[in-house]
């Protein structure tokens, strides 16, 4: 599929970079015809995935690298890829279950948000190699404004 625009952001695994990744993804997605609600959801899923890389993937080690890759394909699909080279997930389907967390302090809702806010979600992970989260979303089909409909009729 032909790429129309792409941004790659690599950053240290410190919590200060979560809002950076979140805003970058939101600003990038804003060039497509997403609603404000969509953009808010896009920012949430990026926060969740990046936080997971930092907290779970790297066990809060600040000296590792998380990568965010944002791509717009020609058929107006937004793809977000969040990648780490951390400890990986031994059982991906289990990790993706609602309310599952390996940390008793956490809610286990990150993947659930990703699943409900995005159109597709794919998690590729290997123990001691890392995790890649791939998500896509399409802007809603544009509905012509009533004034446009009238002018078409005339
Ligand atoms: N990037 C990652 N690297 C390693 N483990 C991860 C990663 N992302 C998610 N996980 C695992 O999947 C579980 C579920 O993630 P999530 O749904 O975000 O819930 P929570 O972060 O609240 O635990 C985590 O508890 C963790 O064990
Ligand atoms: Mg999480």
GROMACS .gro file of C-alpha atoms and ligand atoms in nm:
model
  182
    1UNK     CA    1   0.000   0.000   0.000
    2UNK     CA    2   0.130   0.341  -0.092
    3UNK     CA    3   0.237   0.567   0.195
    4UNK     CA    4   0.113   0.925   0.196
    5UNK     CA    5   0.286   1.047   0.511
    6UNK     CA    6   0.498   0.895   0.783
    7UNK     CA    7   0.662   1.004   1.108
    8UNK     CA    8   0.892   0.801   1.329
    9UNK     CA    9   0.969   0.903   1.685
   10UNK     CA   10   1.226   0.718   1.895
   11UNK     CA   11   1.260   0.819   2.256
   12UNK     CA   12   1.402   0.714   2.592
   13UNK     CA   13   1.175   0.505   2.810
   14UNK     CA   14   1.097   0.774   3.066
   15UNK     CA   15   0.738   0.859   3.167
   16UNK     CA   16   0.793   1.222   3.060
   17UNK     CA   17   0.786   1.100   2.702
   18UNK     CA   18   0.436   0.951   2.725
   19UNK     CA   19   0.261   1.289   2.675
   20UNK     CA   20   0.509   1.369   2.397
   21UNK     CA   21   0.421   1.052   2.204
   22UNK     CA   22   0.052   1.108   2.275
   23UNK     CA   23   0.055   1.464   2.139
   24UNK     CA   24   0.270   1.372   1.840
   25UNK     CA   25   0.028   1.096   1.738
   26UNK     CA   26  -0.270   1.326   1.791
   27UNK     CA   27  -0.116   1.607   1.586
   28UNK     CA   28  -0.020   1.365   1.309
   29UNK     CA   29  -0.369   1.211   1.297
   30UNK     CA   30  -0.526   1.559   1.290
   31UNK     CA   31  -0.432   1.595   0.922
   32UNK     CA   32  -0.692   1.326   0.847
   33UNK     CA   33  -1.067   1.374   0.880
   34UNK     CA   34  -1.098   1.233   1.230
   35UNK     CA   35  -1.347   1.376   1.476
   36UNK     CA   36  -1.219   1.537   1.797
   37UNK     CA   37  -1.343   1.229   1.980
   38UNK     CA   38  -1.142   1.003   1.747
   39UNK     CA   39  -0.831   1.214   1.807
   40UNK     CA   40  -0.883   1.187   2.182
   41UNK     CA   41  -0.911   0.808   2.151
   42UNK     CA   42  -0.597   0.792   1.935
   43UNK     CA   43  -0.408   0.982   2.203
   44UNK     CA   44  -0.535   0.746   2.473
   45UNK     CA   45  -0.427   0.430   2.290
   46UNK     CA   46  -0.081   0.569   2.221
   47UNK     CA   47  -0.042   0.659   2.590
   48UNK     CA   48  -0.150   0.310   2.687
   49UNK     CA   49   0.085   0.132   2.447
   50UNK     CA   50   0.385   0.355   2.525
   51UNK     CA   51   0.322   0.324   2.900
   52UNK     CA   52   0.311  -0.054   2.859
   53UNK     CA   53   0.649  -0.052   2.684
   54UNK     CA   54   0.804   0.159   2.960
   55UNK     CA   55   0.640  -0.007   3.261
   56UNK     CA   56   0.607  -0.369   3.152
   57UNK     CA   57   0.848  -0.406   2.859
   58UNK     CA   58   1.138  -0.226   3.024
   59UNK     CA   59   1.039  -0.256   3.394
   60UNK     CA   60   1.081   0.123   3.418
   61UNK     CA   61   1.445   0.117   3.307
   62UNK     CA   62   1.482   0.473   3.170
   63UNK     CA   63   1.773   0.392   2.940
   64UNK     CA   64   1.588   0.197   2.675
   65UNK     CA   65   1.423   0.307   2.352
   66UNK     CA   66   1.056   0.308   2.255
   67UNK     CA   67   0.957   0.377   1.897
   68UNK     CA   68   0.635   0.523   1.764
   69UNK     CA   69   0.572   0.496   1.392
   70UNK     CA   70   0.272   0.681   1.248
   71UNK     CA   71   0.173   0.620   0.888
   72UNK     CA   72  -0.106   0.741   0.664
   73UNK     CA   73  -0.173   0.509   0.373
   74UNK     CA   74  -0.318   0.625   0.045
   75UNK     CA   75  -0.660   0.477   0.118
   76UNK     CA   76  -0.683   0.707   0.423
   77UNK     CA   77  -0.592   0.452   0.686
   78UNK     CA   78  -0.394   0.562   0.989
   79UNK     CA   79  -0.153   0.304   1.126
   80UNK     CA   80   0.021   0.339   1.461
   81UNK     CA   81   0.305   0.110   1.560
   82UNK     CA   82   0.453   0.116   1.910
   83UNK     CA   83   0.760  -0.095   1.955
   84UNK     CA   84   0.999  -0.189   2.234
   85UNK     CA   85   1.287  -0.433   2.272
   86UNK     CA   86   1.190  -0.528   2.623
   87UNK     CA   87   1.101  -0.848   2.798
   88UNK     CA   88   0.811  -0.945   2.574
   89UNK     CA   89   0.478  -1.107   2.651
   90UNK     CA   90   0.473  -1.486   2.707
   91UNK     CA   91   0.098  -1.528   2.644
   92UNK     CA   92  -0.044  -1.252   2.422
   93UNK     CA   93  -0.413  -1.365   2.417
   94UNK     CA   94  -0.407  -1.386   2.798
   95UNK     CA   95  -0.242  -1.042   2.830
   96UNK     CA   96  -0.511  -0.895   2.606
   97UNK     CA   97  -0.799  -1.017   2.825
   98UNK     CA   98  -0.993  -0.739   2.996
   99UNK     CA   99  -0.874  -0.683   3.353
  100UNK     CA  100  -0.568  -0.905   3.313
  101UNK     CA  101  -0.251  -0.753   3.452
  102UNK     CA  102   0.077  -0.897   3.575
  103UNK     CA  103   0.086  -0.603   3.816
  104UNK     CA  104  -0.175  -0.624   4.095
  105UNK     CA  105  -0.170  -0.244   4.121
  106UNK     CA  106  -0.290  -0.202   3.764
  107UNK     CA  107  -0.633  -0.230   3.608
  108UNK     CA  108  -0.546  -0.436   3.300
  109UNK     CA  109  -0.750  -0.219   3.066
  110UNK     CA  110  -0.482  -0.090   2.828
  111UNK     CA  111  -0.538  -0.351   2.557
  112UNK     CA  112  -0.914  -0.322   2.603
  113UNK     CA  113  -0.898   0.050   2.525
  114UNK     CA  114  -0.678  -0.022   2.222
  115UNK     CA  115  -0.924  -0.282   2.102
  116UNK     CA  116  -1.234  -0.068   2.143
  117UNK     CA  117  -1.092   0.263   2.019
  118UNK     CA  118  -0.910   0.132   1.711
  119UNK     CA  119  -1.037  -0.065   1.415
  120UNK     CA  120  -0.765  -0.327   1.417
  121UNK     CA  121  -0.514  -0.428   1.683
  122UNK     CA  122  -0.229  -0.671   1.638
  123UNK     CA  123   0.025  -0.758   1.905
  124UNK     CA  124   0.349  -0.926   1.805
  125UNK     CA  125   0.571  -1.024   2.093
  126UNK     CA  126   0.857  -1.254   2.175
  127UNK     CA  127   0.997  -1.319   2.522
  128UNK     CA  128   1.326  -1.131   2.576
  129UNK     CA  129   1.302  -0.978   2.229
  130UNK     CA  130   1.026  -0.723   2.262
  131UNK     CA  131   0.677  -0.621   2.168
  132UNK     CA  132   0.520  -0.451   1.869
  133UNK     CA  133   0.165  -0.316   1.883
  134UNK     CA  134   0.011  -0.236   1.546
  135UNK     CA  135  -0.318  -0.047   1.533
  136UNK     CA  136  -0.518   0.103   1.250
  137UNK     CA  137  -0.811   0.339   1.227
  138UNK     CA  138  -0.999   0.507   0.944
  139UNK     CA  139  -1.172   0.845   0.968
  140UNK     CA  140  -1.551   0.828   0.946
  141UNK     CA  141  -1.701   0.860   0.599
  142UNK     CA  142  -1.762   1.224   0.530
  143UNK     CA  143  -2.130   1.312   0.515
  144UNK     CA  144  -2.206   1.601   0.281
  145UNK     CA  145  -2.340   1.909   0.457
  146UNK     CA  146  -2.707   1.985   0.378
  147UNK     CA  147  -2.606   2.307   0.195
  148UNK     CA  148  -2.385   2.098  -0.037
  149UNK     CA  149  -2.676   1.862  -0.105
  150UNK     CA  150  -2.901   2.153  -0.197
  151UNK     CA  151  -2.648   2.308  -0.432
  152UNK     CA  152  -2.600   1.967  -0.599
  153UNK     CA  153  -2.974   1.939  -0.660
  154UNK     CA  154  -2.995   2.282  -0.821
  155LIG     N1  155   0.512  -0.382   2.589
  155LIG     C1  156   0.490  -0.479   2.678
  155LIG     N2  157   0.593  -0.557   2.720
  155LIG     C2  158   0.572  -0.656   2.810
  155LIG     N3  159   0.453  -0.688   2.862
  155LIG     C3  160   0.348  -0.615   2.824
  155LIG     C4  161   0.359  -0.507   2.730
  155LIG     N4  162   0.236  -0.455   2.711
  155LIG     C5  163   0.152  -0.525   2.787
  155LIG     N5  164   0.217  -0.622   2.857
  155LIG     C6  165   0.154  -0.722   2.947
  155LIG     O1  166   0.015  -0.726   2.924
  155LIG     C7  167  -0.058  -0.699   3.045
  155LIG     C8  168  -0.187  -0.624   3.011
  155LIG     O2  169  -0.160  -0.493   2.963
  155LIG     P1  170  -0.271  -0.380   2.979
  155LIG     O3  171  -0.398  -0.430   2.920
  155LIG     O4  172  -0.218  -0.252   2.929
  155LIG     O5  173  -0.293  -0.372   3.137
  155LIG     P2  174  -0.200  -0.309   3.252
  155LIG     O6  175  -0.096  -0.221   3.187
  155LIG     O7  176  -0.294  -0.232   3.338
  155LIG     O8  177  -0.136  -0.427   3.324
  155LIG     C9  178   0.040  -0.625   3.133
  155LIG     O9  179   0.009  -0.639   3.269
  155LIG    C10  180   0.173  -0.688   3.094
  155LIG    O10  181   0.192  -0.808   3.164
  156LIG    MG1  182  -0.126  -0.092   3.037
   0.00000   0.00000   0.00000
